[in-house]
PDB file of C-alpha atoms in Angstrom:
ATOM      1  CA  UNK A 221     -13.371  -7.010  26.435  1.00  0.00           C
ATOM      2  CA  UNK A 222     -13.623  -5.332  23.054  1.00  0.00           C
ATOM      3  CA  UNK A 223     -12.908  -1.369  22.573  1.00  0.00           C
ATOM      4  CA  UNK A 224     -13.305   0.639  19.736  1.00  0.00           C
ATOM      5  CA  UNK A 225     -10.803   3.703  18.907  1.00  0.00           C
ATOM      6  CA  UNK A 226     -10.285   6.510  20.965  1.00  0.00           C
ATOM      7  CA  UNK A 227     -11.847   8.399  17.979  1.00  0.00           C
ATOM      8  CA  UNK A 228     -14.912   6.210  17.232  1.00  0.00           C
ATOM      9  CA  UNK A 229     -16.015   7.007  21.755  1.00  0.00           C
ATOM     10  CA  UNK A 230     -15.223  11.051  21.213  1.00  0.00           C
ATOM     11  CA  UNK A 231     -17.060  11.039  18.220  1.00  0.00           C
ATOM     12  CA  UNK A 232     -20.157   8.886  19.572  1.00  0.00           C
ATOM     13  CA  UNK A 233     -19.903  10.101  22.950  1.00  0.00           C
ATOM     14  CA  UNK A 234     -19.598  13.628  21.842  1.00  0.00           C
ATOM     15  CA  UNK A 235     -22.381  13.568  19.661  1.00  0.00           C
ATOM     16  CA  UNK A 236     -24.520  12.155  22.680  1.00  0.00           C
ATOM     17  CA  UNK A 237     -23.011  15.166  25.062  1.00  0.00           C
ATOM     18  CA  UNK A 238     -23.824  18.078  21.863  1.00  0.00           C
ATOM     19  CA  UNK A 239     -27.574  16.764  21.020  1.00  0.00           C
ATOM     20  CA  UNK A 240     -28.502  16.017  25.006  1.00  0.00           C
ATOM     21  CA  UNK A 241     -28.529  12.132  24.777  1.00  0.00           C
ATOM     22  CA  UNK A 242     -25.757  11.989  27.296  1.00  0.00           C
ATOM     23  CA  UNK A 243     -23.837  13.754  30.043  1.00  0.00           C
ATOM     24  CA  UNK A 244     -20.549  15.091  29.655  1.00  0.00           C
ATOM     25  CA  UNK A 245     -19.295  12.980  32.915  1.00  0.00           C
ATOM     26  CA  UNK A 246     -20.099   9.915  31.659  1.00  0.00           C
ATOM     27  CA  UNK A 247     -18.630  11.001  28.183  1.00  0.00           C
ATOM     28  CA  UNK A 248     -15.621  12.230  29.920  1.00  0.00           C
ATOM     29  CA  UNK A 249     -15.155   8.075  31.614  1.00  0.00           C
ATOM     30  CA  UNK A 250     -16.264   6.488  28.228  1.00  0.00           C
ATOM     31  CA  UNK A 251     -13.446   8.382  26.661  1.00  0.00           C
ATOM     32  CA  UNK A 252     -10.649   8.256  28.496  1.00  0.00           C
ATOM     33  CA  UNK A 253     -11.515   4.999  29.759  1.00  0.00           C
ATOM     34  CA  UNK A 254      -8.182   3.372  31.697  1.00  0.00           C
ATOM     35  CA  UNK A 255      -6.003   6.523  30.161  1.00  0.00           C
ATOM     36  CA  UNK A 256      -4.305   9.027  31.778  1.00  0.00           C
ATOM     37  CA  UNK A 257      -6.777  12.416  31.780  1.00  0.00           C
ATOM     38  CA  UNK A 258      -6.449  13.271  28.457  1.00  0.00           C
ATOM     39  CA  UNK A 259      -5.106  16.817  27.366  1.00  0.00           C
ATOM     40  CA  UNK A 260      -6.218  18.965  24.720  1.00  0.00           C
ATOM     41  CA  UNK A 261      -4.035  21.373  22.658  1.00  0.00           C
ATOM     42  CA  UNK A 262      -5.073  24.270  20.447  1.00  0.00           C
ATOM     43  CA  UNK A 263      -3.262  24.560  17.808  1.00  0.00           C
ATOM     44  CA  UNK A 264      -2.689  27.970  16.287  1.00  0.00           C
ATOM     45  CA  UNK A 265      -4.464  27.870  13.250  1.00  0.00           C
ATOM     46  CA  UNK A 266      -7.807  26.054  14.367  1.00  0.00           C
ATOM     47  CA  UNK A 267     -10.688  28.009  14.742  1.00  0.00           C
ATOM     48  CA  UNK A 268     -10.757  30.345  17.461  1.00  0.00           C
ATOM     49  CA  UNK A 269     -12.528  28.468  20.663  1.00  0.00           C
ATOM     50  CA  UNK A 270     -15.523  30.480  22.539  1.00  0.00           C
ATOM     51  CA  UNK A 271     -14.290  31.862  25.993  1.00  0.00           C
ATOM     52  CA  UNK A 272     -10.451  30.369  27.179  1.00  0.00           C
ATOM     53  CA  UNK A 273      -8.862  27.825  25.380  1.00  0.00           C
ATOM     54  CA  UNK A 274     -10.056  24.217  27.151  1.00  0.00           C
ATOM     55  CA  UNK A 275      -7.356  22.069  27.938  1.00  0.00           C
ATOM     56  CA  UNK A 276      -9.439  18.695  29.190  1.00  0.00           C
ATOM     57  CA  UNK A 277     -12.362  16.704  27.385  1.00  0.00           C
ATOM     58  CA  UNK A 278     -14.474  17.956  29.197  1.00  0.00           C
ATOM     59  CA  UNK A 279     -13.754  21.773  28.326  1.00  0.00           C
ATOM     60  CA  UNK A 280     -13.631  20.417  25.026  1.00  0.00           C
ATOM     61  CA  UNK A 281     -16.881  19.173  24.627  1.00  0.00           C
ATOM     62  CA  UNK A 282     -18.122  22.652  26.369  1.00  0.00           C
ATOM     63  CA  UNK A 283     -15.936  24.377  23.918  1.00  0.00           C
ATOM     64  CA  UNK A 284     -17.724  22.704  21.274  1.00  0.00           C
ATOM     65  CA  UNK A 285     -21.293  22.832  22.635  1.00  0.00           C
ATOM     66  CA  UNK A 286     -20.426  26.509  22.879  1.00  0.00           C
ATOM     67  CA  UNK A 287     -19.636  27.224  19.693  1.00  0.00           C
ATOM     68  CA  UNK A 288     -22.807  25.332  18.494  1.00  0.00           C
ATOM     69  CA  UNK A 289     -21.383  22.825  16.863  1.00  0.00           C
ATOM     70  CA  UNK A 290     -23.256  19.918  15.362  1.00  0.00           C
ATOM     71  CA  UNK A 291     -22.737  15.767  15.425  1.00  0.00           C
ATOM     72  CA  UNK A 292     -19.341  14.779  15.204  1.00  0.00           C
ATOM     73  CA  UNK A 293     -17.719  13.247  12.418  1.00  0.00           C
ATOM     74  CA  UNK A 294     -15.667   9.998  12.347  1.00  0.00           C
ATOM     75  CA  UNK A 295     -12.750   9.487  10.042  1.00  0.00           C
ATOM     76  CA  UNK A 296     -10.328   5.815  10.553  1.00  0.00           C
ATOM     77  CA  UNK A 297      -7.942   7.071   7.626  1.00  0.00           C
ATOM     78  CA  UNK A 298      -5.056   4.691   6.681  1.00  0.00           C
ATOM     79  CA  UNK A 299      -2.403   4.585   3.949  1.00  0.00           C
ATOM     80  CA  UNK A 300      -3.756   2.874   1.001  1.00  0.00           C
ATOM     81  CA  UNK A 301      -7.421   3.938   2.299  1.00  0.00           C
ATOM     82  CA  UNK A 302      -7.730   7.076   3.073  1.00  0.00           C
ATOM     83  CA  UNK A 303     -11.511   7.678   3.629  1.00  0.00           C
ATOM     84  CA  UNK A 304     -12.348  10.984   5.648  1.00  0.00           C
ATOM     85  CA  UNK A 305      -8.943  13.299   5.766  1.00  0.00           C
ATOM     86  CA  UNK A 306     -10.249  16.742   6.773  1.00  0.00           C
ATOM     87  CA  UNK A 307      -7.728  18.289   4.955  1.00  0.00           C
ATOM     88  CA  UNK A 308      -5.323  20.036   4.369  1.00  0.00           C
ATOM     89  CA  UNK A 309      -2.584  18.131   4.161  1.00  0.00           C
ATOM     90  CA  UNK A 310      -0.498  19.089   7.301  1.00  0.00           C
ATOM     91  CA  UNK A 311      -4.051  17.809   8.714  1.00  0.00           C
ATOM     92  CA  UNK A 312      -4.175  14.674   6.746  1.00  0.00           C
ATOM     93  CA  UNK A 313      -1.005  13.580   7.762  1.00  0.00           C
ATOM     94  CA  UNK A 314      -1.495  13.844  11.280  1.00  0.00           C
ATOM     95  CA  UNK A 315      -4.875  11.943  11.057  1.00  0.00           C
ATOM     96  CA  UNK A 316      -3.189   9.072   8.973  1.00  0.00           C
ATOM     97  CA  UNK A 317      -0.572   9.231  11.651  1.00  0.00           C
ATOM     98  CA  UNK A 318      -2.750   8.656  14.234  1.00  0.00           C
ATOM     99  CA  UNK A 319      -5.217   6.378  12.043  1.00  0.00           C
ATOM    100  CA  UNK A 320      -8.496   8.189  13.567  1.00  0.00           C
ATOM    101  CA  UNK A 321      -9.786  11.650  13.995  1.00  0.00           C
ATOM    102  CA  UNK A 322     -12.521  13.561  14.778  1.00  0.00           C
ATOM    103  CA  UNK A 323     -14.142  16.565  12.693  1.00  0.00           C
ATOM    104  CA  UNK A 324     -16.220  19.308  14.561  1.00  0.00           C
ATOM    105  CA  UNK A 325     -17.878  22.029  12.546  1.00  0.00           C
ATOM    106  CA  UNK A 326     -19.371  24.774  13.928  1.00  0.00           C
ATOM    107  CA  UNK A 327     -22.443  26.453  11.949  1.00  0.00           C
ATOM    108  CA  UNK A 328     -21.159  28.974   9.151  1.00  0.00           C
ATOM    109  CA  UNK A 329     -17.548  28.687  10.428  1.00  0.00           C
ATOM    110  CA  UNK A 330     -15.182  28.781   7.295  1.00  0.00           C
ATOM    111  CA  UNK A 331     -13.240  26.047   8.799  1.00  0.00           C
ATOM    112  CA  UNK A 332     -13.844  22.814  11.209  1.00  0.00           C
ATOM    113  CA  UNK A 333     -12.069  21.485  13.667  1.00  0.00           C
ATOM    114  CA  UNK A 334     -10.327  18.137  13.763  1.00  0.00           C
ATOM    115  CA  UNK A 335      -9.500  16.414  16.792  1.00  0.00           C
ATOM    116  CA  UNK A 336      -6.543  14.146  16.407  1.00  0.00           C
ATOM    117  CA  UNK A 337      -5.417  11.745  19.334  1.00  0.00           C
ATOM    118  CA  UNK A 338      -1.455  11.588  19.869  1.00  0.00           C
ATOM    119  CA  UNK A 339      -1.004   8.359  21.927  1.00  0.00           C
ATOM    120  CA  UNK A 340       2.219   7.655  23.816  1.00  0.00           C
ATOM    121  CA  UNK A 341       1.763   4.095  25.410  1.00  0.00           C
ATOM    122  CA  UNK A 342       3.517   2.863  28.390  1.00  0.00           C
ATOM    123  CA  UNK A 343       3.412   0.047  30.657  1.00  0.00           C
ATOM    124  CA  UNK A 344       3.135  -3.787  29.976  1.00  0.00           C
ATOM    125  CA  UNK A 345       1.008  -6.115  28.212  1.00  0.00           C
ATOM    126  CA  UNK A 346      -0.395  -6.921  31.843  1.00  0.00           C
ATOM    127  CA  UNK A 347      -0.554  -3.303  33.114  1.00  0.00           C
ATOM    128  CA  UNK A 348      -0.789  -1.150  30.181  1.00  0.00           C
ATOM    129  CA  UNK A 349      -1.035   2.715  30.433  1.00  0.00           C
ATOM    130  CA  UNK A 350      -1.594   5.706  27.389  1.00  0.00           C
ATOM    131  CA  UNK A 351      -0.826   9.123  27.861  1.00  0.00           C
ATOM    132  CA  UNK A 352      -3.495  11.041  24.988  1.00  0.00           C
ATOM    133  CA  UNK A 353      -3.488  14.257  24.126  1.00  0.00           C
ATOM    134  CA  UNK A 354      -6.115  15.707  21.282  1.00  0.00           C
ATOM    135  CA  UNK A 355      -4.537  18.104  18.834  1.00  0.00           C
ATOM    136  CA  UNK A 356      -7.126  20.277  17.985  1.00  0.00           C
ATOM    137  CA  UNK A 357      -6.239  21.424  14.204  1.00  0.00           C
ATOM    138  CA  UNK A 358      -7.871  23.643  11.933  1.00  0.00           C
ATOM    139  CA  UNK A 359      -9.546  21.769   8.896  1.00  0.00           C
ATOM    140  CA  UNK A 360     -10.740  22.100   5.557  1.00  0.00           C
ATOM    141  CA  UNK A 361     -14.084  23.954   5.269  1.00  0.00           C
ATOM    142  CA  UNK A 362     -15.329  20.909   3.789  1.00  0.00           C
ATOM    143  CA  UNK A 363     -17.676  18.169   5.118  1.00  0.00           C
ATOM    144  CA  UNK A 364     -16.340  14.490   4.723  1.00  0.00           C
ATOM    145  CA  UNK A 365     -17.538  12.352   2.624  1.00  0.00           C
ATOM    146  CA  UNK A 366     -20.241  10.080   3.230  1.00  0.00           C
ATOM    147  CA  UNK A 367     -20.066   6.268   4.536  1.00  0.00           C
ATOM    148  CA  UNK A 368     -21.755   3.660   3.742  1.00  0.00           C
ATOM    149  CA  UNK A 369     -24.976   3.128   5.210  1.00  0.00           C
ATOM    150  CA  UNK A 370     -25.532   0.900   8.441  1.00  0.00           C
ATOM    151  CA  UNK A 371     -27.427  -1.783   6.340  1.00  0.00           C
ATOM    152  CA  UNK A 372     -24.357  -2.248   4.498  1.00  0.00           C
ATOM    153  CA  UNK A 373     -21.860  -2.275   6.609  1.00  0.00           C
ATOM    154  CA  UNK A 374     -23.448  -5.034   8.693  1.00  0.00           C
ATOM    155  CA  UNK A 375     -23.835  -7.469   5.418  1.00  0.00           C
ATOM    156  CA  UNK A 376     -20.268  -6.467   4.021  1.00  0.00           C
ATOM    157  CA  UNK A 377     -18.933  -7.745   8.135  1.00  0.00           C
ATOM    158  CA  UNK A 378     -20.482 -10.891   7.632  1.00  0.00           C
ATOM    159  CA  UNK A 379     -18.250 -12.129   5.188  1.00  0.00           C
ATOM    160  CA  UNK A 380     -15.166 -10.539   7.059  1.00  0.00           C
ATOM    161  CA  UNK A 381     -16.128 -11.992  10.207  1.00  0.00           C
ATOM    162  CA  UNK A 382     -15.549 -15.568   8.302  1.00  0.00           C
ATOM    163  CA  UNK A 383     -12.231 -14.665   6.830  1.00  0.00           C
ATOM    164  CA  UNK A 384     -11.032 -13.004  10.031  1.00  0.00           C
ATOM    165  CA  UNK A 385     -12.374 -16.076  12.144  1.00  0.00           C
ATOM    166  CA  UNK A 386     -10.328 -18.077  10.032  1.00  0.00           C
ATOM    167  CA  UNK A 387      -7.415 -16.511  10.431  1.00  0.00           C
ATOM    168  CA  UNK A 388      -8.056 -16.969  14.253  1.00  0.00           C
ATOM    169  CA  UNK A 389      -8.135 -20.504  14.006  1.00  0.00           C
ATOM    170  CA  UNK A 390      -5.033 -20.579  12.645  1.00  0.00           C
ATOM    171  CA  UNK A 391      -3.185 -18.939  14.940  1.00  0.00           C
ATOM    172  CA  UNK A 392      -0.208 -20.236  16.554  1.00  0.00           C
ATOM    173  CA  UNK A 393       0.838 -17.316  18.431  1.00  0.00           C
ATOM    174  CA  UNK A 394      -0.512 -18.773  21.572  1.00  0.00           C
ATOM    175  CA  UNK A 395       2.384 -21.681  21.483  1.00  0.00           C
ATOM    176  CA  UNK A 396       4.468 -19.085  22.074  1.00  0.00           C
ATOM    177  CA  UNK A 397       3.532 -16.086  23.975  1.00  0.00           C
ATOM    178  CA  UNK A 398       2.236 -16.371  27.274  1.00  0.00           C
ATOM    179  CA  UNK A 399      -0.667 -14.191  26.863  1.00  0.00           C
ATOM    180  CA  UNK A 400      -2.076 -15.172  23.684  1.00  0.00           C
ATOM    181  CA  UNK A 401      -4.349 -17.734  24.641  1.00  0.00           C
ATOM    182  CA  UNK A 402      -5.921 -15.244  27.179  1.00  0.00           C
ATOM    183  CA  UNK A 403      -6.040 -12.778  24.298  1.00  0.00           C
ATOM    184  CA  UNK A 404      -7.758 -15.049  21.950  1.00  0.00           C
ATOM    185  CA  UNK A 405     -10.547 -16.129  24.441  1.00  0.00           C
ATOM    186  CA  UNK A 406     -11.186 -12.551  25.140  1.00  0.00           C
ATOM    187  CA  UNK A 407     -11.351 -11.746  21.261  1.00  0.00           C
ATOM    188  CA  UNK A 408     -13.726 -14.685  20.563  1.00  0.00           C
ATOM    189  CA  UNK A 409     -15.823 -14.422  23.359  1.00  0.00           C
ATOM    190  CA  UNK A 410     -15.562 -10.346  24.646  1.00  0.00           C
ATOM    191  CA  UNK A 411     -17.959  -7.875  24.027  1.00  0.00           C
ATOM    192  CA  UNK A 412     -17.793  -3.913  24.046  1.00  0.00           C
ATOM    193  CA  UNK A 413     -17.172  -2.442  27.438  1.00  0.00           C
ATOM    194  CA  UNK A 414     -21.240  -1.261  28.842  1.00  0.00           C
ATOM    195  CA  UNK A 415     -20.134   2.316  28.264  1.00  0.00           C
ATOM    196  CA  UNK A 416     -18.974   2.365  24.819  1.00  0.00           C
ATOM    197  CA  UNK A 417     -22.033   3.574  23.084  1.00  0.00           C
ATOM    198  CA  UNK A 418     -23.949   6.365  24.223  1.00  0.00           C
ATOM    199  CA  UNK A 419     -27.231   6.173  25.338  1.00  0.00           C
ATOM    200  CA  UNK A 420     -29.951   5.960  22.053  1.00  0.00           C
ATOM    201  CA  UNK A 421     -27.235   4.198  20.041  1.00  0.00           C
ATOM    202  CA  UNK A 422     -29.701   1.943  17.625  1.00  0.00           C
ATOM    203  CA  UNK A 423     -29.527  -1.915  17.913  1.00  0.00           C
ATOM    204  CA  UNK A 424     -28.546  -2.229  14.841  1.00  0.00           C
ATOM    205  CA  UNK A 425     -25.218   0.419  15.180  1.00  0.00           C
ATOM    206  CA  UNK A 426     -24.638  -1.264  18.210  1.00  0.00           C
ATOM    207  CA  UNK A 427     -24.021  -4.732  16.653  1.00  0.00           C
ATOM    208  CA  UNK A 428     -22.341  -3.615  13.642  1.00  0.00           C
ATOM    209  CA  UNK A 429     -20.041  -1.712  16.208  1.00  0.00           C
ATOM    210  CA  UNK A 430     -19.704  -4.837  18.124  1.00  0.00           C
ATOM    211  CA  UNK A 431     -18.968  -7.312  15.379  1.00  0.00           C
ATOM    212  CA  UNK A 432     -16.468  -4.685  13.828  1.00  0.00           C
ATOM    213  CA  UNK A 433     -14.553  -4.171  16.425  1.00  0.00           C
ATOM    214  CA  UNK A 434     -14.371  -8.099  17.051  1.00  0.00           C
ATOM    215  CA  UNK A 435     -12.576  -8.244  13.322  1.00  0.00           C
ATOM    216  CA  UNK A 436     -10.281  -5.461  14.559  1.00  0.00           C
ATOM    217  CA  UNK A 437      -8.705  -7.195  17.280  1.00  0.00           C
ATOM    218  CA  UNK A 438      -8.426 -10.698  15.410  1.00  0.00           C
ATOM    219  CA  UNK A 439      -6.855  -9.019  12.446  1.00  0.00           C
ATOM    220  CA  UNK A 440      -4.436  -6.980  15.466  1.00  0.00           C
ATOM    221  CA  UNK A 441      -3.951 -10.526  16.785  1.00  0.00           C
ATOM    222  CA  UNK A 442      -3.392 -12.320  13.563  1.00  0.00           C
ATOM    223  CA  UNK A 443      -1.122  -9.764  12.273  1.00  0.00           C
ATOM    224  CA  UNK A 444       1.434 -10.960  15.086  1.00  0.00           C
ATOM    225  CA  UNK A 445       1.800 -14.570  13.667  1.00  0.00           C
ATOM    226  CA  UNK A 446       2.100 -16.091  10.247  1.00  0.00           C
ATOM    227  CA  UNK A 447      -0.670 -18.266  10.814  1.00  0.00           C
ATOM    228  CA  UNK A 448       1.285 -21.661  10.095  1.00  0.00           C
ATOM    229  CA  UNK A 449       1.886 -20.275   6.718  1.00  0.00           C
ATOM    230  CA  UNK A 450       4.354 -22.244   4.785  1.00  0.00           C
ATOM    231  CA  UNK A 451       5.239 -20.416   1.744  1.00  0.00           C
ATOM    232  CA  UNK A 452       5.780 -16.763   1.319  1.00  0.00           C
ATOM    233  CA  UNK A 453       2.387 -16.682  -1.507  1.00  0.00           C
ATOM    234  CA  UNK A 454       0.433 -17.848   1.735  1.00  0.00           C
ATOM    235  CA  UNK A 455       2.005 -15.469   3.993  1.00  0.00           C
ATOM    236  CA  UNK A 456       1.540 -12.989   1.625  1.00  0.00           C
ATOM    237  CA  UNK A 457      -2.199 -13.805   0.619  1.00  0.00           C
ATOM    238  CA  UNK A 458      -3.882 -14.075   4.217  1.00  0.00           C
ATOM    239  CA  UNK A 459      -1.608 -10.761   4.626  1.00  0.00           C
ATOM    240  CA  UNK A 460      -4.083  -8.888   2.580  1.00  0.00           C
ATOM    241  CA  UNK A 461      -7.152 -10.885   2.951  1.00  0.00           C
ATOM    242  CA  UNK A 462      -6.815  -9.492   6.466  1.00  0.00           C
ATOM    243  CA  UNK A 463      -5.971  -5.699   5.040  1.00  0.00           C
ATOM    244  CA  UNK A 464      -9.511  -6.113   3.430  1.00  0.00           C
ATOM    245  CA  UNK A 465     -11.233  -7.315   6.018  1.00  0.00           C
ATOM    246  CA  UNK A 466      -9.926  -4.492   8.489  1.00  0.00           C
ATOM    247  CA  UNK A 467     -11.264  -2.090   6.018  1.00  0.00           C
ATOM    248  CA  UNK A 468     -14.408  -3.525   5.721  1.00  0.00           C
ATOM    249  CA  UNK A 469     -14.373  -2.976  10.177  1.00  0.00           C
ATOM    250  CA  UNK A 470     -13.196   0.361   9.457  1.00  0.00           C
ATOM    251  CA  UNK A 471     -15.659   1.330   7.563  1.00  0.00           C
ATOM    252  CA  UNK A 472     -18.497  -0.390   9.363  1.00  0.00           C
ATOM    253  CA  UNK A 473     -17.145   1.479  12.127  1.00  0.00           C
ATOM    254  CA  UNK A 474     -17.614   4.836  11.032  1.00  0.00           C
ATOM    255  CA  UNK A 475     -20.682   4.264   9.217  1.00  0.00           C
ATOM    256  CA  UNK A 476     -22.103   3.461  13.124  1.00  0.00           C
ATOM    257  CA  UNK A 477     -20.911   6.129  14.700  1.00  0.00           C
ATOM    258  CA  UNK A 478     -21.571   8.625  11.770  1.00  0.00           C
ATOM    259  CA  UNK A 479     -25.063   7.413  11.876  1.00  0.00           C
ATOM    260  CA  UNK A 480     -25.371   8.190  15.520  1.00  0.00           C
ATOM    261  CA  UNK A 481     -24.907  11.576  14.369  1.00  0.00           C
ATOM    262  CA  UNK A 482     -28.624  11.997  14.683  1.00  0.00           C
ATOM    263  CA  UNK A 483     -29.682   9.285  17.581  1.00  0.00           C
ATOM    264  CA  UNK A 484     -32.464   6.852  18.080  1.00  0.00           C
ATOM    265  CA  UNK A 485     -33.751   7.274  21.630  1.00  0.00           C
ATOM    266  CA  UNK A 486     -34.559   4.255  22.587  1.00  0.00           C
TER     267      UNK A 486
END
C-alpha cells in the first residue's frame, strides 16, 4: 500500500474538515492512520489559539476552524530544495528537519501557523509503530509560494516514473534482505490507502498523488542498494538521477494537495 506524508493527509484532510467536504472523524483516522494518537504542542510564540490550547488533531482542526482559518498549505522542504519554509528560520529548520509541514493562516492574523510533525519511530520492519506529535510554531506573515500547477506536475512524473522504474529493476536489495521482495511487489503494484484523499479530491490530483507517491517509495527503496553499480561515477550518477526524480514527486505532491485547497465535489 502506498502513503503519502503525514503532512500531505493534515493538509488535504484538513482542508476537507475547514471547507465542509469532510468530517473531522474520518480526518482524525486518515491522519493518524496506524500511529499512536497524535499530540499537539503550542509553542509559545504561535498565534494565540481560540478558547484552551488543543492538544489532539482533532482539537486542532477545531482550533483552526475556530479561528477561521482558510485551506491549508503544503510545504515537503529539503536541503538543497527548499520550496515552502514558512519562515523564520527557527521555523525553517524545524520543517527541513522534519521534511514536511503544514501552514495555517487565519484571516488578518499577522502571523500563520505551521504545523510541523516530530516523528519518533519504533517497532520493526514487520510491526512498525510512530509516536507524532505536531509542533504548532508561529510563522512568517507571509503566504508560500506557489507550486506548480496540477497539469504539470502530472507530465513532469511521467518521465520520473521511467527513471525511478528503472532504478527498480535494478535492484538487488531483495538478494539480501528478507523483506525486500515483499516491499518491491507492494511498491510496483500498491495503491494509496481508500482514505488518503478527502472526499472531492479531483481525478486528476488523485493520480498525480498516486503516481508520486509510487516514485517516493522506489526512490526510498532504491536508496538502500547500489543498484549493481560497478563504479563509483555510476553509483554516483543514479544517486542524483533519483534526487531529481524525488523532487519532481515532491513537488507533484504539493501541487495536489495545494490544489485541493479549493475542492472539486465530485
Amino acid at each position: 500500500m502506498l502513503d503519502l506524508p503525514r503532512s500531505a493527509r493534515l493538509a488535504a484532510w484538513g482542508t476537507g474538515v475547514l471547507t465542509g467536504a469532510a468530517g473531522p472523524d474520518a480526518a482524525v483516522a486518515a491522519v493518524v492512520r496506524d500511529d499512536e494518537p497524535h499530540a499537539v504542542r503550542w509553542d509559545g510564540d504561535a498565534p494565540t489559539a481560540p478558547g484552551p490550547d488543543p492538544h489532539d488533531v482533532r482539537a486542532l482542526l477545531a482550533s483552526l476552524a475556530a479561528a477561521g482559518c482558510g485551506p491549508l498549505l503544503l510545504a515537503l522542504p529539503v536541503p538543497g530544495d527548499p520550496g515552502g519554509l514558512p519562515g523564520p528560520p527557527a521555523v525553517n529548520v524545524a520543517a527541513l528537519r522534519a521534511g514536511e509541514c503544514v501552514v495555517a493562516e487565519p484571516p488578518g492574523a499577522a502571523g500563520r501557523w505551521a504545523l510541523v510533525p516530530e516523528v519518533t519511530e519504533f517497532g520493526s520492519v514487520w510491526e512498525p509503530g510512530a509516536m507524532v506529535t505536531w509542533a504548532v510554531l508561529g510563522a512568517a506573515p507571509r503566504r508560500a509560494p506557489e507550486s506548480s500547477s496540477v497539469a504539470d506536475s502530472e507530465r513532469e512524473l511521467r518521465l520520473a516514473l521511467a527513471t525511478a522504474t528503472q532504478a527498480l529493476a535494478a535492484l538487488d536489495v531483495a538478494r539480501w534482505r528478507e523483506d525486500a521482495a515483499d516491499r518491491i511487489a507492494a511498491v510496483r503494484d500498491g495503491g494509496l490507502a481508500r482514505d488518503a484523499l478527502p472526499p472531492g479530491t479531483s481525478p486528476r490530483a488523485a493520480r498525480v498523488l498516486q503516481t508520486a507517491a509510487r516514485v517516493l517509495a522506489i526512490v526510498e527503496l532504491a536508496g538502500e542498494d547500489d543498484g549493481a553499480a560497478v563504479t563509483s561515477f555510476e553509483a554516483t550518477s543514479r544517486a542524483r538521477a533519483l534526487r531529481e526524480v524525488a523532487a519532481v514527486a515532491r513537488r507533484a505532491v504539493v501541487a495536489a494537495v495545494n490544489a485541493h485547497a479549493e475542492p472539486v465535489r465530485p
